[in-house]
Coordinates of C-alpha atoms in Angstrom, one line a residue:
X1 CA 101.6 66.5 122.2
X2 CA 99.3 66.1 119.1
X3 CA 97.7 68.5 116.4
X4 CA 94.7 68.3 114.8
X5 CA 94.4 68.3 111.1
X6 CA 91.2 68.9 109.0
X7 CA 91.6 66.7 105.6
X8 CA 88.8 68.4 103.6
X9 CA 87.9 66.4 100.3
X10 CA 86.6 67.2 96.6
X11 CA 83.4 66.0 97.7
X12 CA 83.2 68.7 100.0
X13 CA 83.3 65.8 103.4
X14 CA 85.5 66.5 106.0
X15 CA 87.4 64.5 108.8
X16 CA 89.6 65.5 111.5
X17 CA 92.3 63.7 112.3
X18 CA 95.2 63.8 115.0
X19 CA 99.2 63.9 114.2
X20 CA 101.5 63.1 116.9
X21 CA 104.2 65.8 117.2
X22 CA 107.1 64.4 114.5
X23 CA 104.7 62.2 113.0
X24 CA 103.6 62.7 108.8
X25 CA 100.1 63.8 107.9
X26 CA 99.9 60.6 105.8
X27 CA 101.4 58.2 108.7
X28 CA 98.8 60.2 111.1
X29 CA 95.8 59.3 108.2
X30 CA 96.9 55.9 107.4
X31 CA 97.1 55.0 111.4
X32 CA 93.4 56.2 111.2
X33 CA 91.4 54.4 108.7
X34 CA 91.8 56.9 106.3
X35 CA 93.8 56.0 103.3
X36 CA 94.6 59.6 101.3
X37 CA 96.5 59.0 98.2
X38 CA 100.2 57.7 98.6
X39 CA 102.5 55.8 96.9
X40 CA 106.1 56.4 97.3
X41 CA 106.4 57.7 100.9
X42 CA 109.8 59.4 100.4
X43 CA 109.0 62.8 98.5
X44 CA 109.9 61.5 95.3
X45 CA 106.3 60.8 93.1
X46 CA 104.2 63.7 94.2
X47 CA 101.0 61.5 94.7
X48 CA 100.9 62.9 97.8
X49 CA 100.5 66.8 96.9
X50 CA 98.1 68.6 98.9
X51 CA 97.0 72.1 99.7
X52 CA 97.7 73.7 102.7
X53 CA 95.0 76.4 103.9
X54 CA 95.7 77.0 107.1
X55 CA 98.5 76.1 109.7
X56 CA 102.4 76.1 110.3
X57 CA 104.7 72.9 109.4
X58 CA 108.2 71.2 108.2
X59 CA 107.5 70.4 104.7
X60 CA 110.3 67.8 104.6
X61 CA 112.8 66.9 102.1
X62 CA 111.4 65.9 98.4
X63 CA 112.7 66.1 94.7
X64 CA 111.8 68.8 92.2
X65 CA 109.5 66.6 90.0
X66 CA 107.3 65.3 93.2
X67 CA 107.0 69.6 94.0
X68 CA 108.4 72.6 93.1
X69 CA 109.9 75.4 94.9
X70 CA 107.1 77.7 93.2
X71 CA 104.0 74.7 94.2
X72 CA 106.0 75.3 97.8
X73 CA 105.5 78.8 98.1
X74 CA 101.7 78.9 96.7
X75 CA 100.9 76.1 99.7
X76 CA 101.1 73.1 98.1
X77 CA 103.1 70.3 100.1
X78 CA 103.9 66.5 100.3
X79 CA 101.4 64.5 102.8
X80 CA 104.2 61.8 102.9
X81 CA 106.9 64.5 104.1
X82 CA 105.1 67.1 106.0
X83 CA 105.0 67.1 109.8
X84 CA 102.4 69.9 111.4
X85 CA 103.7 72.5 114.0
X86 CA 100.3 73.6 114.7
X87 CA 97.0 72.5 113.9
X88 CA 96.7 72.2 110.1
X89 CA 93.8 72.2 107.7
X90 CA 94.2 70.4 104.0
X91 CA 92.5 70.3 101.1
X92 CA 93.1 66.7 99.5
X93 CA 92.9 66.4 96.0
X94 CA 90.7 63.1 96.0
X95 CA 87.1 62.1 96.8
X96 CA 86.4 60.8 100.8
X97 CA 85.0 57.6 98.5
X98 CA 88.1 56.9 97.4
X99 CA 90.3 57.6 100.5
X100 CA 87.4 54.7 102.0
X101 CA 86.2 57.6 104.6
X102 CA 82.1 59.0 105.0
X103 CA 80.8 61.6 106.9
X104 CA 79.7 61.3 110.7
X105 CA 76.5 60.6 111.9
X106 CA 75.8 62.1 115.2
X107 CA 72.2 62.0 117.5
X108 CA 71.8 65.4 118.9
X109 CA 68.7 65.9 121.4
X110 CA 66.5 69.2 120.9
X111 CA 67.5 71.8 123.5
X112 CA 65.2 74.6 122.2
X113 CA 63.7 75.9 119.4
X114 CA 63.1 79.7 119.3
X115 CA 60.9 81.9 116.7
X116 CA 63.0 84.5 116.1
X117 CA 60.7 86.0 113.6
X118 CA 58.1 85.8 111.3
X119 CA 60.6 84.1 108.7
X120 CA 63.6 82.8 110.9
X121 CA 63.9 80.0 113.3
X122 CA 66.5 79.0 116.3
X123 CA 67.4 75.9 116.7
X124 CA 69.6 74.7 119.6
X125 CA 70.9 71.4 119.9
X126 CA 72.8 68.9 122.6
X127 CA 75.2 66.5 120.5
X128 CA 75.8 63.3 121.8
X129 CA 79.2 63.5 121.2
X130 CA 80.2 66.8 120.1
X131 CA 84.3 65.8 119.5
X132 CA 83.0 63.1 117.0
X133 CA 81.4 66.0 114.8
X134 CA 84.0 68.6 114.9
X135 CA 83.7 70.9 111.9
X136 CA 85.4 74.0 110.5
X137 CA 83.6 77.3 111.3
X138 CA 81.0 78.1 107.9
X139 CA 80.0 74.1 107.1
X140 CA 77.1 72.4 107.4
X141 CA 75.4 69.6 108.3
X142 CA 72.5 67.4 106.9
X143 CA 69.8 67.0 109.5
X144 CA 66.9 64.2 109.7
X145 CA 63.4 65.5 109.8
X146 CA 61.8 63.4 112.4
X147 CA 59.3 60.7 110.9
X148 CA 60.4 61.3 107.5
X149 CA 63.6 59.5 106.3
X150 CA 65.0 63.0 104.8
X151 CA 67.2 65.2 105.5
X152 CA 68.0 69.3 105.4
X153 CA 71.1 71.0 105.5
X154 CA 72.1 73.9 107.9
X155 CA 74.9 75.6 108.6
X156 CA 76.4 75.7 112.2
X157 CA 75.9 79.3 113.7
X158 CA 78.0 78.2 116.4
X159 CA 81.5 77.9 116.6
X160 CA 83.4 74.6 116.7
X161 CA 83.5 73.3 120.1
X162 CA 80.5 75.5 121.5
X163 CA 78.7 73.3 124.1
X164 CA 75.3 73.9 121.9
X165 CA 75.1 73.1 118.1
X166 CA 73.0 76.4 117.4
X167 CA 71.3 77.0 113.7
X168 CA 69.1 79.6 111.7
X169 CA 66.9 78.4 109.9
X170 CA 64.5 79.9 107.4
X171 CA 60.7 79.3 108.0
X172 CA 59.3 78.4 104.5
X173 CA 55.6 77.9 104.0
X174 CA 54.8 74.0 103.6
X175 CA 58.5 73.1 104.3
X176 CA 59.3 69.6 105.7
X177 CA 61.9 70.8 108.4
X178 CA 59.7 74.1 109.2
X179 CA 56.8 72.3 109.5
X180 CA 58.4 70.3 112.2
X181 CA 59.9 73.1 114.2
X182 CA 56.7 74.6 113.9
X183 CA 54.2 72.7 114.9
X184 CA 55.2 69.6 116.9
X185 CA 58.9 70.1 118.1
X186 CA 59.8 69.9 121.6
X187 CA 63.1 70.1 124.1
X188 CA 64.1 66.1 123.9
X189 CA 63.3 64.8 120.9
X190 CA 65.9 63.0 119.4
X191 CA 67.7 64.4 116.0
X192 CA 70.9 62.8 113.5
X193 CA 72.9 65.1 111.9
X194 CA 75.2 63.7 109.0
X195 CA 78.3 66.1 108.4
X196 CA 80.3 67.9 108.4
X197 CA 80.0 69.4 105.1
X198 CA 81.0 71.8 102.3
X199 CA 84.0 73.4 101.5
X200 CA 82.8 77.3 102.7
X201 CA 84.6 77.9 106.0
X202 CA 86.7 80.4 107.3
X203 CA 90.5 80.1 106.4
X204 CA 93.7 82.0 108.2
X205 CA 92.8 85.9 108.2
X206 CA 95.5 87.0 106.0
X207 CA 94.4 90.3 104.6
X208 CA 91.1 92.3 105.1
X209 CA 87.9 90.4 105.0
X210 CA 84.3 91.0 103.2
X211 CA 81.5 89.1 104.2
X212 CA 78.1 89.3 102.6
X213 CA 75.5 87.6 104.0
X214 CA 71.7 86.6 102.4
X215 CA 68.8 86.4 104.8
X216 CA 69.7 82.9 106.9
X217 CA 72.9 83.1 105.3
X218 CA 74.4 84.6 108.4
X219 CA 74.5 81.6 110.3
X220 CA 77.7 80.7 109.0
X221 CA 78.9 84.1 109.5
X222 CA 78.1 83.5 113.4
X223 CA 80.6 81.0 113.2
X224 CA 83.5 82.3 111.6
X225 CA 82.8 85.3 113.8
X226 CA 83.2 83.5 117.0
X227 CA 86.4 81.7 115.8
X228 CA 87.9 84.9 114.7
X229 CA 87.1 86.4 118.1
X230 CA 88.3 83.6 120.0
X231 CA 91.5 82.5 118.4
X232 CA 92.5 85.6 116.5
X233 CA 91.5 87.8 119.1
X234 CA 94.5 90.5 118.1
X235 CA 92.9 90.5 114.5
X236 CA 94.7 92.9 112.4
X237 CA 92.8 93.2 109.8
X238 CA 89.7 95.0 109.2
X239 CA 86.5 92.3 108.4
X240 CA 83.2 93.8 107.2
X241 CA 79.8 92.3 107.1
X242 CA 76.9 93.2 104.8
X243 CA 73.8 91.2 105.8
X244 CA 71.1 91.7 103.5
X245 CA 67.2 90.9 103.7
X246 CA 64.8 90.9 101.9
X247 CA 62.2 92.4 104.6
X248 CA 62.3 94.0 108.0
X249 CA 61.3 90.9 109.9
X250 CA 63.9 89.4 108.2
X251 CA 66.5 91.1 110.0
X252 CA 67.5 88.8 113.0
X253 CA 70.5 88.3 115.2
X254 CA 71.8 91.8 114.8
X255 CA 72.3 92.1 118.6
X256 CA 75.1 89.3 118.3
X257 CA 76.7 91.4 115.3
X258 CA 76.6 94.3 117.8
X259 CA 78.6 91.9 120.2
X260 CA 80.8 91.1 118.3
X261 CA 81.5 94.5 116.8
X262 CA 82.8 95.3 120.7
X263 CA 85.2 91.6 120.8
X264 CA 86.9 91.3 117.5
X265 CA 89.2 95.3 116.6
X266 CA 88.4 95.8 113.2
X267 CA 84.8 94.2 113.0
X268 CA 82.0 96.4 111.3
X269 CA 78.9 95.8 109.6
X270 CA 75.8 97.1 107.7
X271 CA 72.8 95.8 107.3
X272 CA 70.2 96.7 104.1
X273 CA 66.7 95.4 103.6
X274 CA 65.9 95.7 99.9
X275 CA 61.8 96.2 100.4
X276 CA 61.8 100.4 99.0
X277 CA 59.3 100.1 101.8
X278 CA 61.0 99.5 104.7
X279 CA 61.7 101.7 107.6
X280 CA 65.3 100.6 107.6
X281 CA 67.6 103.8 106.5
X282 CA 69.8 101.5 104.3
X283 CA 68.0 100.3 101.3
X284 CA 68.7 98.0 98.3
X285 CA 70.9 94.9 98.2
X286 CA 74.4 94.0 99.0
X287 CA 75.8 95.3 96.3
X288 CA 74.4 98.6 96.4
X289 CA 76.7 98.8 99.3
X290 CA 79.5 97.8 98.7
X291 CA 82.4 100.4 99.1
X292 CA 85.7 100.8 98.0
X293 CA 87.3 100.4 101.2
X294 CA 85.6 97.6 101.9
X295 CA 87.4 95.5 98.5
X296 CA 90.8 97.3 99.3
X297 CA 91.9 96.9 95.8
X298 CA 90.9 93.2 94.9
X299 CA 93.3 92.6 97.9
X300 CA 90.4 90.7 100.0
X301 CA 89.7 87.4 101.2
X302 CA 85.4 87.8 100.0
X303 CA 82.8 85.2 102.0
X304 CA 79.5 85.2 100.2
X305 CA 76.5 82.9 101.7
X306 CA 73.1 84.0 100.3
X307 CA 70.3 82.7 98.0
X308 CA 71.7 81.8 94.1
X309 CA 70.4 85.2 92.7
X310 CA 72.6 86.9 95.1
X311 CA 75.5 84.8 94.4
X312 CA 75.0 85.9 90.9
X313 CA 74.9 89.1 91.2
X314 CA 77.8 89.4 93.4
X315 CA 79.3 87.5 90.8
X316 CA 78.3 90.2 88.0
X317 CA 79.2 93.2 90.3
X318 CA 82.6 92.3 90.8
X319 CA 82.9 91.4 86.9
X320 CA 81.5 94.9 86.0
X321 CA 84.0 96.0 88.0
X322 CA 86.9 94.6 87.0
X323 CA 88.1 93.3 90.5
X324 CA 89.2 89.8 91.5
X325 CA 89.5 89.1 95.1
X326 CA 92.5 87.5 96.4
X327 CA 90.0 84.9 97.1
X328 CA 86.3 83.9 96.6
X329 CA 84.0 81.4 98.6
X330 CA 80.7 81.4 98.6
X331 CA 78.0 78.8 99.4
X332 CA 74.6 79.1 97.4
X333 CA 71.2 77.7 98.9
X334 CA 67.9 77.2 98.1
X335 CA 65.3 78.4 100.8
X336 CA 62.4 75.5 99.5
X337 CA 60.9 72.3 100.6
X338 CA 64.1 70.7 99.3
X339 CA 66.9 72.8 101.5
X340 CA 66.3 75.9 103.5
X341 CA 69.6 76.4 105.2

């Protein structure tokens, strides 16, 4: 019997690893090639300390100075002493440089590649080898224009796992990736993806949930919708999605929200398109619809993806009004030649 264990890194890089049952994280990372930091091996330095996001296991026996009983409580444990009783993810306190790991390089063959609308592209993929690119639902991956010798990073709108790595992708005029997809992609050209990336993915659903979503910033959404319906399937917790667009053609993939909506108790959404224009009843941005019973108090895990205006103004809402989520993650992007996740 074995667990596997996401080590994410400051450098936003993640690897998966496996731990026998009874075996330390930092045995289980050492007997893999990847060297996380260590010194004293029995609980006594604190070198070691890590973060625990997600996942049951026996911390171990350690002194005072290497962790406290308050670091303990928060999450924080002792890679040297700490045997997982479920699949674990980890935040490490060190770079993947210096722990001598590097992201993943997969070849992926184009399955299909769907125009969705006027400003949002499908993109399905066949990996090679989908175990060696396993990912946590919400991260990324850089992907190789064809010809070109550069790269673009997307977010996985499919879960972990799925037998198609599926994206969305924003068409932008003159773009290097669009202008492939485009105009001369077909099903069976040949594609490497270098990943996976970023540290915006879905943790343990602990409380109620608030996602807001920016145009092709759903994609990640998808994901940690998926996972939520497939392993947390007896959810307790309410989770609410606002997708925002800018116009009505922007609006995509609502049809898979609906889905979800009737999988996952507790699941609702809105959607708003900001043109004053627009035949959509809701109007505005995100924030202009935001409700009280969707912040519960400040006692809300809040999942932001969205262009970096958005970001900011989320930012500035939830200043105005004096509220601090329990937590806050949110990814910004850039929909330009240089990244158009």
């Amino acid at each position: 019997m074995s667990f596997h264990i996401a080590l994410t890194f400051e450098d936003g890089l993640t690897r998966f690893i496996d731990a026998n049952l009874g075996e330390t994280v930092a045995d289980a990372a050492y007997r893999q090639g990847i060297n996380i930091p260590l010194d004293c091996r029995d609980g006594a330095c604190g070198t070691c300390k890590s973060f625990c996001e997600a996942g049951r296991y026996d911390g171990g026996s350690y002194i005072e100075d290497a962790l406290t009983d308050a670091e303990a409580e928060e999450g924080y444990c002792l890679t040297c002493q700490m045997r997982p009783a479920s699949d674990i993810v980890l935040r490490i306190a060190a770079s993947s440089d210096i722990c001598k790991t590097k992201a993943m390089n997969v070849s992926a063959e184009v399955v299909s590649v769907t125009r969705l609308s006027d400003s949002s592209i499908g993109l399905s993929l066949a990996l090679d080898n989908a175990a060696r690119l396993a990912f946590l639902p919400g991260q990324y991956v850089n992907i190789e224009v064809p010809g070109t010798g550069q790269t673009r990073s997307y977010s996985f709108s499919s879960p972990p796992g799925a037998e198609l790595a599926t994206f969305l992708i924003r068409n932008v005029p003159g773009g290097l990736m669009s202008g492939y997809l485009t105009g001369r992609a077909k099903p069976g050209d040949r594609l490497t993806l270098t990943g996976p990336l970023g540290s915006f993915y879905l943790r343990e659903v602990r409380r109620p949930v608030l996602m807001l979503a920016g145009g092709t910033g759903l994609a990640p959404f998808l994901s940690m919708l998926d996972r939520i319906a497939a392993v947390e399937g007896s959810n307790s917790h309410p989770v609410h999605l606002i997708y925002g667009v800018t116009l009505d053609h922007d609006l995509v993939e609502v049809e898979a929200l609906q889905r979800f909506a009737e999988r996952i108790p507790g699941f609702t959404f809105t959607t708003c398109v900001a043109d004053q224009g627009s035949s959509h009843p809701l109007k505005g941005y995100v924030t202009h619809h935001l409700r009280p019973e969707h912040l519960n108090g400040g006692n809300v895990d809040v999942y932001l993806c969205g262009p970096p205006p958005m970001v900011e103004a989320v930012r500035t809402h939830f200043r105005d009004c004096g509220l601090t989520p329990a937590s806050f993650h949110y990814e910004k992007f850039a929909a330009s030649e240089g990244n158009g996740r």
